[in-house]
CSV table of C-alpha atoms in Angstrom, one decimal:
chain,number,residue,atom,x,y,z
A,200,MET,CA,-96.6,104.5,-132.5
A,201,SER,CA,-98.2,107.9,-132.0
A,202,GLU,CA,-96.0,110.7,-130.8
A,203,PHE,CA,-98.4,111.0,-127.9
A,204,GLU,CA,-98.4,107.3,-126.9
A,205,SER,CA,-96.1,107.8,-124.0
A,206,VAL,CA,-97.2,111.2,-122.9
A,207,ASP,CA,-98.2,111.7,-119.3
A,208,PHE,CA,-101.1,114.1,-119.3
A,209,PHE,CA,-100.6,114.9,-115.6
A,210,THR,CA,-97.0,116.0,-115.8
A,211,ASP,CA,-96.0,116.8,-119.4
A,212,GLN,CA,-95.4,120.5,-119.7
A,213,SER,CA,-95.4,120.3,-123.5
A,214,LEU,CA,-99.2,119.9,-123.4
A,215,ILE,CA,-99.8,123.1,-121.6
A,216,PRO,CA,-99.7,125.6,-124.6
A,217,ASP,CA,-101.8,123.4,-126.9
A,218,PRO,CA,-103.3,120.2,-125.7
A,219,TYR,CA,-105.7,119.8,-128.6
A,220,PRO,CA,-103.5,117.6,-130.9
A,221,TYR,CA,-103.1,115.3,-127.9
A,222,PHE,CA,-106.8,115.2,-127.4
A,223,ASP,CA,-107.4,114.5,-131.1
A,224,SER,CA,-104.9,111.6,-130.9
A,225,LEU,CA,-106.7,110.1,-127.9
A,226,ARG,CA,-110.1,110.4,-129.7
A,227,ASP,CA,-108.8,108.9,-132.9
A,228,ARG,CA,-107.5,105.9,-131.0
A,229,CYS,CA,-110.8,105.6,-129.0
A,230,PRO,CA,-113.2,108.1,-127.5
A,231,VAL,CA,-112.8,106.2,-124.2
A,232,ALA,CA,-109.1,105.4,-124.1
A,233,HIS,CA,-107.1,103.6,-121.4
A,234,GLN,CA,-104.2,105.7,-120.3
A,235,PRO,CA,-100.8,104.2,-119.5
A,236,HIS,CA,-100.3,106.6,-116.6
A,237,LEU,CA,-102.2,106.2,-113.3
A,238,GLY,CA,-104.7,103.8,-114.9
A,239,VAL,CA,-107.4,106.3,-115.9
A,240,LEU,CA,-109.9,106.1,-118.8
A,241,ALA,CA,-109.8,109.3,-120.8
A,242,VAL,CA,-113.2,110.3,-122.3
A,243,THR,CA,-112.7,112.5,-125.4
A,244,GLY,CA,-115.9,111.9,-127.3
A,245,HIS,CA,-119.0,114.2,-127.0
A,246,ALA,CA,-121.6,111.4,-126.8
A,247,GLU,CA,-119.5,109.4,-124.5
A,248,ALA,CA,-119.0,112.4,-122.1
A,249,LEU,CA,-122.8,113.0,-122.0
A,250,ALA,CA,-123.2,109.3,-121.1
A,251,VAL,CA,-120.8,109.6,-118.2
A,252,TYR,CA,-122.2,112.9,-116.9
A,253,LYS,CA,-125.8,111.6,-116.8
A,254,ASP,CA,-125.2,108.0,-115.6
A,255,PRO,CA,-125.6,107.6,-111.8
A,256,ALA,CA,-123.3,104.6,-112.0
A,257,PHE,CA,-120.5,107.2,-111.9
A,258,SER,CA,-119.6,108.8,-108.6
A,259,ALA,CA,-118.3,112.4,-108.4
A,260,CYS,CA,-116.3,111.6,-105.3
A,261,VAL,CA,-113.0,112.0,-107.1
A,262,SER,CA,-114.2,114.9,-109.3
A,263,VAL,CA,-111.3,117.2,-108.4
A,264,ALA,CA,-108.4,115.0,-107.3
A,265,GLY,CA,-109.0,112.1,-109.7
A,266,PRO,CA,-106.3,109.5,-109.5
A,267,PHE,CA,-104.6,111.6,-106.8
A,268,SER,CA,-107.5,111.2,-104.4
A,269,GLY,CA,-105.9,108.4,-102.4
A,270,LEU,CA,-108.9,106.2,-103.1
A,271,SER,CA,-107.9,103.1,-104.9
A,272,PHE,CA,-109.5,99.7,-105.5
A,273,ASP,CA,-106.6,98.0,-107.1
A,274,GLY,CA,-106.9,95.2,-104.6
A,275,VAL,CA,-110.5,94.5,-105.3
A,276,GLY,CA,-111.1,91.3,-107.2
A,277,ALA,CA,-112.0,91.4,-110.9
A,278,ASP,CA,-115.2,89.7,-110.1
A,279,VAL,CA,-116.4,92.6,-108.0
A,280,ASP,CA,-119.0,94.6,-110.0
A,281,ASP,CA,-120.1,97.2,-107.3
A,282,VAL,CA,-117.8,99.3,-105.1
A,283,GLY,CA,-120.5,101.7,-104.0
A,284,ASP,CA,-120.3,100.7,-100.3
A,285,LEU,CA,-116.5,101.1,-100.4
A,286,ILE,CA,-116.8,104.6,-101.9
A,287,GLU,CA,-119.1,105.6,-99.1
A,288,ALA,CA,-116.9,104.0,-96.4
A,289,HIS,CA,-113.9,106.0,-97.6
A,290,ARG,CA,-115.5,109.2,-98.9
A,291,HIS,CA,-114.4,111.3,-95.9
A,292,GLU,CA,-110.7,110.5,-96.9
A,293,ILE,CA,-111.0,112.2,-100.3
A,294,PRO,CA,-109.8,115.8,-100.8
A,295,MET,CA,-112.7,118.3,-100.8
A,296,SER,CA,-115.2,115.6,-99.9
A,297,GLU,CA,-117.1,118.2,-97.9
A,298,HIS,CA,-117.9,120.3,-101.0
A,299,ILE,CA,-120.8,119.9,-103.4
A,300,VAL,CA,-118.5,119.2,-106.4
A,301,THR,CA,-117.6,115.7,-104.9
A,302,GLN,CA,-121.0,114.8,-103.5
A,303,ASP,CA,-123.5,112.3,-105.0
A,304,PRO,CA,-127.2,112.1,-104.6
A,305,PRO,CA,-129.0,112.2,-102.2
A,306,GLU,CA,-126.5,114.5,-100.4
A,307,HIS,CA,-125.8,116.4,-103.6
A,308,THR,CA,-129.5,116.9,-104.2
A,309,ARG,CA,-129.9,118.4,-100.7
A,310,THR,CA,-126.9,120.7,-101.1
A,311,ARG,CA,-127.9,121.8,-104.6
A,312,GLY,CA,-131.3,122.7,-103.3
A,313,LEU,CA,-129.7,124.9,-100.7
A,314,LEU,CA,-127.6,126.5,-103.4
A,315,SER,CA,-130.6,127.3,-105.5
A,316,ARG,CA,-132.0,129.2,-102.5
A,317,LEU,CA,-128.9,131.4,-102.7
A,318,LEU,CA,-129.1,132.0,-106.4
A,319,THR,CA,-132.6,133.3,-106.6
A,320,PRO,CA,-133.9,135.3,-109.6
A,321,LYS,CA,-134.2,138.4,-107.4
A,322,ARG,CA,-130.6,138.1,-106.2
A,323,LEU,CA,-129.2,137.4,-109.7
A,324,LYS,CA,-131.1,140.5,-111.0
A,325,GLU,CA,-129.7,142.7,-108.3
A,326,ASN,CA,-126.2,141.2,-109.0
A,327,GLU,CA,-126.5,141.9,-112.7
A,328,GLU,CA,-127.3,145.6,-112.0
A,329,PHE,CA,-124.1,145.7,-109.9
A,330,MET,CA,-122.1,144.1,-112.8
A,331,TRP,CA,-122.9,147.1,-115.1
A,332,ARG,CA,-121.6,149.5,-112.6
A,333,LEU,CA,-118.6,147.4,-111.7
A,334,ALA,CA,-117.6,147.0,-115.4
A,335,ASP,CA,-117.3,150.7,-115.8
A,336,GLU,CA,-115.5,151.1,-112.5
A,337,GLN,CA,-112.9,148.6,-113.5
A,338,LEU,CA,-112.5,150.0,-117.0
A,339,ASP,CA,-112.1,153.5,-115.5
A,340,ARG,CA,-108.9,152.3,-113.9
A,341,PHE,CA,-107.0,151.8,-117.1
A,342,VAL,CA,-108.9,152.6,-120.3
A,343,ALA,CA,-107.3,156.0,-120.7
A,344,LYS,CA,-103.9,154.4,-120.9
A,345,GLY,CA,-104.7,152.6,-124.1
A,346,ARG,CA,-103.2,149.3,-122.9
A,347,CYS,CA,-103.7,146.8,-120.1
A,348,GLU,CA,-102.9,143.4,-118.8
A,349,PHE,CA,-106.4,142.2,-119.0
A,350,ILE,CA,-106.5,139.4,-116.5
A,351,GLU,CA,-105.1,141.4,-113.5
A,352,ASP,CA,-106.6,144.8,-114.6
A,353,TYR,CA,-110.1,143.5,-115.3
A,354,ALA,CA,-111.0,139.8,-115.3
A,355,LYS,CA,-109.8,138.9,-111.9
A,356,PRO,CA,-111.1,141.9,-109.9
A,357,PHE,CA,-114.3,142.0,-111.8
A,358,SER,CA,-115.1,138.3,-111.3
A,359,MET,CA,-114.1,138.4,-107.6
A,360,LEU,CA,-116.2,141.4,-106.8
A,361,VAL,CA,-119.2,140.1,-108.7
A,362,ILE,CA,-119.2,136.9,-106.5
A,363,ALA,CA,-118.5,139.0,-103.4
A,364,ASP,CA,-121.5,141.2,-104.1
A,365,LEU,CA,-123.7,138.1,-104.9
A,366,LEU,CA,-122.8,136.6,-101.5
A,367,GLY,CA,-123.0,139.9,-99.6
A,368,VAL,CA,-119.3,140.2,-98.6
A,369,PRO,CA,-119.0,143.7,-96.9
A,370,GLU,CA,-117.2,146.2,-99.2
A,371,ASP,CA,-114.7,146.9,-96.4
A,372,ASP,CA,-113.4,143.3,-96.8
A,373,HIS,CA,-113.1,143.3,-100.6
A,374,ARG,CA,-109.4,144.3,-100.6
A,375,GLU,CA,-108.5,141.4,-98.3
A,376,PHE,CA,-110.4,138.9,-100.4
A,377,ARG,CA,-108.6,140.1,-103.5
A,378,ARG,CA,-105.2,139.8,-101.9
A,379,VAL,CA,-105.8,136.3,-100.4
A,380,MET,CA,-107.4,134.9,-103.5
A,381,ALA,CA,-104.8,136.1,-105.9
A,382,GLY,CA,-102.7,133.4,-107.6
A,383,GLU,CA,-104.7,130.4,-106.3
A,384,GLN,CA,-104.3,127.3,-108.5
A,385,VAL,CA,-105.4,123.7,-108.0
A,386,GLY,CA,-103.8,120.8,-109.8
A,387,ALA,CA,-100.5,122.6,-110.7
A,388,LEU,CA,-98.0,120.3,-112.4
A,389,ASP,CA,-95.2,121.3,-110.1
A,390,GLU,CA,-96.9,120.7,-106.7
A,391,ASP,CA,-98.6,117.9,-104.8
A,392,PRO,CA,-102.0,117.7,-106.5
A,393,ILE,CA,-103.9,116.8,-103.4
A,394,SER,CA,-102.3,119.1,-100.8
A,395,HIS,CA,-103.6,122.5,-102.1
A,396,ASN,CA,-107.1,123.5,-101.0
A,397,PRO,CA,-107.9,127.1,-101.8
A,398,LEU,CA,-111.2,126.9,-100.0
A,399,GLN,CA,-109.8,126.7,-96.4
A,400,TRP,CA,-109.4,130.5,-95.9
A,401,LEU,CA,-112.8,131.1,-97.4
A,402,ASP,CA,-114.4,128.5,-95.1
A,403,GLU,CA,-113.0,130.3,-92.1
A,404,ARG,CA,-114.1,133.8,-93.2
A,405,PHE,CA,-117.6,132.8,-94.3
A,406,TYR,CA,-118.1,130.8,-91.1
A,407,ALA,CA,-117.5,134.0,-89.1
A,408,TYR,CA,-119.9,135.8,-91.3
A,409,ILE,CA,-122.7,133.3,-91.1
A,410,GLU,CA,-122.3,132.7,-87.3
A,411,ASP,CA,-122.5,136.5,-86.7
A,412,ARG,CA,-125.6,136.9,-88.9
A,413,ARG,CA,-127.4,134.0,-87.1
A,414,GLN,CA,-126.7,135.7,-83.8
A,415,HIS,CA,-127.2,139.3,-85.0
A,416,PRO,CA,-129.5,139.4,-88.1
A,417,ARG,CA,-129.3,142.5,-90.3
A,418,PRO,CA,-131.1,143.6,-93.4
A,419,ASP,CA,-128.4,142.3,-95.7
A,420,VAL,CA,-127.5,139.4,-98.1
A,421,LEU,CA,-125.4,137.6,-95.6
A,422,THR,CA,-128.3,137.4,-93.2
A,423,GLU,CA,-130.4,135.9,-96.0
A,424,LEU,CA,-127.6,133.4,-96.6
A,425,ALA,CA,-127.5,132.6,-92.8
A,426,GLN,CA,-131.2,132.0,-92.7
A,427,ALA,CA,-131.5,129.8,-95.8
A,428,LYS,CA,-133.1,126.4,-95.3
A,429,TYR,CA,-133.1,123.1,-97.0
A,430,ASP,CA,-136.0,122.2,-99.3
A,431,ASP,CA,-137.6,120.2,-96.4
A,432,GLY,CA,-137.7,123.4,-94.2
A,433,SER,CA,-134.9,122.2,-91.9
A,434,THR,CA,-132.0,124.5,-91.0
A,435,PRO,CA,-128.6,123.5,-92.2
A,436,GLU,CA,-125.6,123.6,-90.0
A,437,ILE,CA,-123.5,126.7,-90.3
A,438,ILE,CA,-120.6,124.7,-91.9
A,439,ASP,CA,-123.0,123.4,-94.6
A,440,VAL,CA,-124.0,126.9,-95.6
A,441,VAL,CA,-120.4,128.0,-95.5
A,442,ARG,CA,-119.2,125.2,-97.9
A,443,VAL,CA,-121.8,126.1,-100.5
A,444,ALA,CA,-120.9,129.8,-100.4
A,445,THR,CA,-117.1,129.2,-100.5
A,446,PHE,CA,-117.2,126.8,-103.3
A,447,LEU,CA,-119.4,129.1,-105.4
A,448,PHE,CA,-117.0,131.9,-104.5
A,449,ALA,CA,-113.9,130.1,-105.7
A,450,ALA,CA,-115.2,128.1,-108.6
A,451,GLY,CA,-117.2,131.0,-110.0
A,452,GLN,CA,-114.2,133.2,-110.3
A,453,GLU,CA,-112.0,130.6,-112.1
A,454,THR,CA,-114.5,130.0,-114.8
A,455,THR,CA,-115.3,133.6,-115.5
A,456,VAL,CA,-111.7,134.8,-115.6
A,457,LYS,CA,-110.8,132.1,-118.1
A,458,LEU,CA,-113.9,132.8,-120.2
A,459,LEU,CA,-113.3,136.5,-120.3
A,460,SER,CA,-109.6,136.2,-121.2
A,461,ALA,CA,-110.2,133.6,-123.8
A,462,GLY,CA,-112.9,135.8,-125.4
A,463,LEU,CA,-110.8,138.9,-125.4
A,464,ARG,CA,-107.9,137.0,-127.0
A,465,VAL,CA,-110.2,136.0,-129.9
A,466,ILE,CA,-111.5,139.5,-130.3
A,467,ALA,CA,-108.0,141.0,-130.4
A,468,GLU,CA,-106.7,138.3,-132.8
A,469,ARG,CA,-109.7,138.4,-135.1
A,470,PRO,CA,-110.6,141.9,-136.4
A,471,ASP,CA,-113.4,140.4,-138.5
A,472,ILE,CA,-115.0,138.9,-135.4
A,473,GLN,CA,-114.4,142.1,-133.4
A,474,ALA,CA,-116.1,144.1,-136.2
A,475,ALA,CA,-119.1,141.7,-136.3
A,476,LEU,CA,-119.6,142.0,-132.6
A,477,ARG,CA,-119.4,145.7,-132.7
A,478,GLU,CA,-122.0,145.8,-135.5
A,479,ASP,CA,-124.4,143.4,-133.8
A,480,ARG,CA,-124.2,143.0,-130.1
A,481,ASN,CA,-126.9,140.3,-130.2
A,482,ARG,CA,-124.1,138.0,-131.4
A,483,ILE,CA,-122.3,138.3,-128.1
A,484,PRO,CA,-124.1,135.3,-126.4
A,485,VAL,CA,-123.3,132.9,-129.2
A,486,PHE,CA,-119.7,134.3,-129.3
A,487,LEU,CA,-119.4,133.4,-125.6
A,488,GLU,CA,-120.7,129.9,-126.2
A,489,GLU,CA,-118.2,129.3,-129.0
A,490,THR,CA,-115.4,130.6,-126.7
A,491,LEU,CA,-116.5,128.1,-124.1
A,492,ARG,CA,-116.6,125.3,-126.7
A,493,THR,CA,-113.1,126.1,-128.2
A,494,GLU,CA,-111.4,127.0,-124.9
A,495,SER,CA,-113.2,125.1,-122.2
A,496,PRO,CA,-112.1,126.6,-118.8
A,497,VAL,CA,-112.1,123.1,-117.2
A,498,LYS,CA,-109.5,120.9,-118.8
A,499,ALA,CA,-110.2,117.8,-116.8
A,500,HIS,CA,-112.5,116.4,-114.1
A,501,PHE,CA,-113.1,113.0,-112.9
A,502,ARG,CA,-115.6,110.3,-112.0
A,503,MET,CA,-115.3,106.8,-110.4
A,504,ALA,CA,-117.4,103.9,-111.6
A,505,ARG,CA,-119.6,102.6,-108.8
A,506,THR,CA,-120.5,99.6,-110.8
A,507,THR,CA,-119.1,97.8,-113.8
A,508,THR,CA,-120.7,99.4,-116.9
A,509,THR,CA,-120.0,100.4,-120.5
A,510,VAL,CA,-119.4,103.8,-122.1
A,511,GLY,CA,-119.7,103.6,-125.9
A,512,GLU,CA,-118.1,100.3,-126.7
A,513,THR,CA,-115.7,100.3,-123.7
A,514,THR,CA,-116.2,98.3,-120.6
A,515,VAL,CA,-115.5,100.3,-117.4
A,516,ARG,CA,-114.8,98.2,-114.4
A,517,ALA,CA,-116.2,99.1,-111.0
A,518,GLY,CA,-113.6,101.3,-109.2
A,519,SER,CA,-112.1,102.7,-112.3
A,520,THR,CA,-111.3,106.4,-112.5
A,521,VAL,CA,-112.7,108.1,-115.6
A,522,MET,CA,-111.2,111.4,-116.8
A,523,LEU,CA,-113.6,113.7,-118.6
A,524,LEU,CA,-111.8,116.2,-121.0
A,525,PRO,CA,-114.4,118.9,-122.0
A,526,GLY,CA,-111.9,120.5,-124.3
A,527,ALA,CA,-111.7,117.3,-126.3
A,528,SER,CA,-115.4,116.5,-126.2
A,529,ASN,CA,-116.2,120.0,-127.4
A,530,ARG,CA,-114.0,119.4,-130.5
A,531,ASP,CA,-115.4,116.1,-131.4
A,532,PRO,CA,-115.9,116.2,-135.2
A,533,ARG,CA,-118.8,113.8,-134.9
A,534,LYS,CA,-120.7,116.5,-133.1
A,535,PHE,CA,-119.2,119.8,-134.4
A,536,ASP,CA,-118.3,120.4,-138.0
A,537,ASN,CA,-114.7,121.7,-138.4
A,538,PRO,CA,-114.3,121.8,-134.7
A,539,ALA,CA,-111.1,123.7,-134.6
A,540,GLU,CA,-112.6,126.6,-136.4
A,541,PHE,CA,-114.1,129.5,-134.4
A,542,ARG,CA,-117.5,130.4,-135.7
A,543,ILE,CA,-119.9,133.0,-134.3
A,544,ASP,CA,-122.8,131.5,-136.2
A,545,ARG,CA,-122.4,127.9,-135.1
A,546,GLY,CA,-125.9,126.5,-134.8
A,547,ASN,CA,-125.4,123.8,-132.2
A,548,VAL,CA,-122.8,125.6,-130.1
A,549,ARG,CA,-124.9,125.5,-126.9
A,550,GLU,CA,-124.6,121.7,-127.0
A,551,HIS,CA,-121.0,122.0,-125.7
A,552,VAL,CA,-120.1,120.4,-122.3
A,553,ALA,CA,-117.9,123.2,-121.0
A,554,PHE,CA,-120.2,123.5,-118.0
A,555,GLY,CA,-120.8,119.8,-117.6
A,556,ARG,CA,-124.1,118.1,-117.8
A,557,GLY,CA,-126.4,116.1,-115.5
A,558,VAL,CA,-126.8,116.7,-111.8
A,559,HIS,CA,-123.3,118.2,-111.6
A,560,SER,CA,-123.9,120.8,-114.4
A,561,CYS,CA,-122.3,124.1,-113.3
A,562,PRO,CA,-124.9,126.0,-111.1
A,563,GLY,CA,-123.1,129.2,-111.8
A,564,SER,CA,-123.3,129.1,-115.6
A,565,PRO,CA,-126.0,131.7,-115.8
A,566,LEU,CA,-123.8,134.0,-113.7
A,567,ALA,CA,-120.7,133.4,-115.9
A,568,ARG,CA,-122.7,134.1,-119.1
A,569,ALA,CA,-124.1,137.3,-117.6
A,570,GLU,CA,-120.6,138.5,-116.6
A,571,GLY,CA,-119.4,137.7,-120.1
A,572,ARG,CA,-122.2,139.5,-121.8
A,573,ILE,CA,-122.1,142.6,-119.7
A,574,SER,CA,-118.3,142.8,-119.8
A,575,LEU,CA,-118.0,142.5,-123.6
A,576,ASN,CA,-120.7,145.1,-124.1
A,577,ARG,CA,-119.0,147.7,-122.0
A,578,ILE,CA,-115.5,146.8,-123.3
A,579,LEU,CA,-116.6,147.2,-126.9
A,580,ASP,CA,-118.3,150.5,-125.9
A,581,ARG,CA,-115.1,151.9,-124.4
A,582,MET,CA,-112.2,150.2,-126.2
A,583,ALA,CA,-111.8,150.6,-129.9
A,584,ASP,CA,-109.5,148.6,-132.2
A,585,ILE,CA,-108.6,146.1,-129.5
A,586,ARG,CA,-105.3,144.3,-130.5
A,587,ILE,CA,-102.7,142.0,-129.0
A,588,CYS,CA,-99.6,143.7,-127.6
A,589,GLU,CA,-96.8,142.5,-129.8
A,590,ASP,CA,-94.1,143.6,-127.3
A,591,LYS,CA,-95.4,141.0,-124.9
A,592,HIS,CA,-96.9,138.3,-127.1
A,593,GLY,CA,-94.9,138.6,-130.3
A,594,ARG,CA,-96.0,139.2,-133.9
A,595,PRO,CA,-99.0,137.4,-135.4
A,596,ASP,CA,-96.8,134.8,-137.0
A,597,ALA,CA,-94.9,134.1,-133.8
A,598,ARG,CA,-97.3,134.6,-130.9
A,599,ARG,CA,-96.2,133.7,-127.4
A,600,TYR,CA,-98.9,133.0,-124.7
A,601,ASN,CA,-98.4,131.6,-121.2
A,602,PHE,CA,-101.1,129.2,-119.9
A,603,GLU,CA,-101.6,128.1,-116.4
A,604,PRO,CA,-99.5,124.9,-115.7
A,605,THR,CA,-102.3,122.8,-114.3
A,606,PHE,CA,-104.0,119.6,-115.6
A,607,ILE,CA,-107.4,120.7,-114.2
A,608,MET,CA,-107.9,124.1,-115.7
A,609,ARG,CA,-107.2,125.7,-119.1
A,610,GLY,CA,-106.5,129.5,-119.1
A,611,LEU,CA,-104.1,132.2,-119.9
A,612,GLN,CA,-101.7,133.5,-117.2
A,613,ASP,CA,-101.6,137.0,-118.8
A,614,LEU,CA,-103.1,138.8,-121.7
A,615,HIS,CA,-101.6,142.1,-122.7
A,616,LEU,CA,-103.8,144.3,-124.9
A,617,GLU,CA,-103.5,147.6,-126.7
A,618,PHE,CA,-106.5,149.6,-127.9
A,619,ASP,CA,-107.8,153.1,-128.6
A,620,PRO,CA,-109.9,154.6,-125.9
A,621,ALA,CA,-113.3,155.2,-127.3
A,622,PRO,CA,-114.3,158.9,-127.6
């Protein structure tokens, strides 16, 4: 019996620091493996993950809550090969059912079209110009000290303020947003996985913004947001605009914070990679992709089979919950040579699935990549000889890192760095 045979992925704290041996064990057994806990099917293979992402037979209704969604078809007979009508009948009961992440076409298509009207090339360009200024403003707060706790000092405030600027949040409200959003986690191992919805406060705040701008238009981004229309020209309800904005606000921050902190950890641990990036900044985009591949910010998300189908050689019964593990799929040796090795010249690195695929591929991925590229350029400009603080994380042969205790996300809780302020 494998040492991981009886491990419960959803509650076992031993998997938090390093889940990759567990993922490898699952994949070695089968890239689509039945789990003894909660009856889910774990997808660890790259090809198999792509198949699920792109197959409309799988509903995203349980994307966030998975087996904790409260939606179960255990009582449905084995001869039932389609539960699509049952999913639609009970969709409103599922946590976060009002948000794009759990929607299926055609509703998802409609909402995604609205989102694309918020993420216009013009707005993204303006936002990128803001990023360059913001990066320096954040670095100004600590760079002279020669040390920082990178997540609180840079990654969190930077990512939050980038999204706030993108969505037009008034600068007078930035401090309150930072305070309220601090410390939000979904899927923590020590809490009820379905009770914690970090979007509620954002919903209320953005509703007030959008309602005000529809009644009193101004020459600002929030007014553009309030006046956005669906692809067919119809005007969405205020709450529909709000939900798109709030989900982008919350989800965009999570991904970027984890990407930036994972990337800086590599830079500080690997002087050879740090030197290569300093020598040739054109390597930064590939470095970011390899960071996403090796340390995927999303640890798990879920789908439910609408109809009985197959993934690889595994039959998936209608009503089954499928757990996609991007961190496992991105280390599938059938796709990536020596997958545990970090390479800044990996030719097929952009084929990773850290941002998902198919209709639910992350709409904010260009934003996260821009934040990473701009941040690393300014950090390398202003911080020389970046290294891990041994007082906080231990010597190289005995490192100590704390990761967020959640089964949904993969990310450091803190990252203490030392460096020489660049002249």
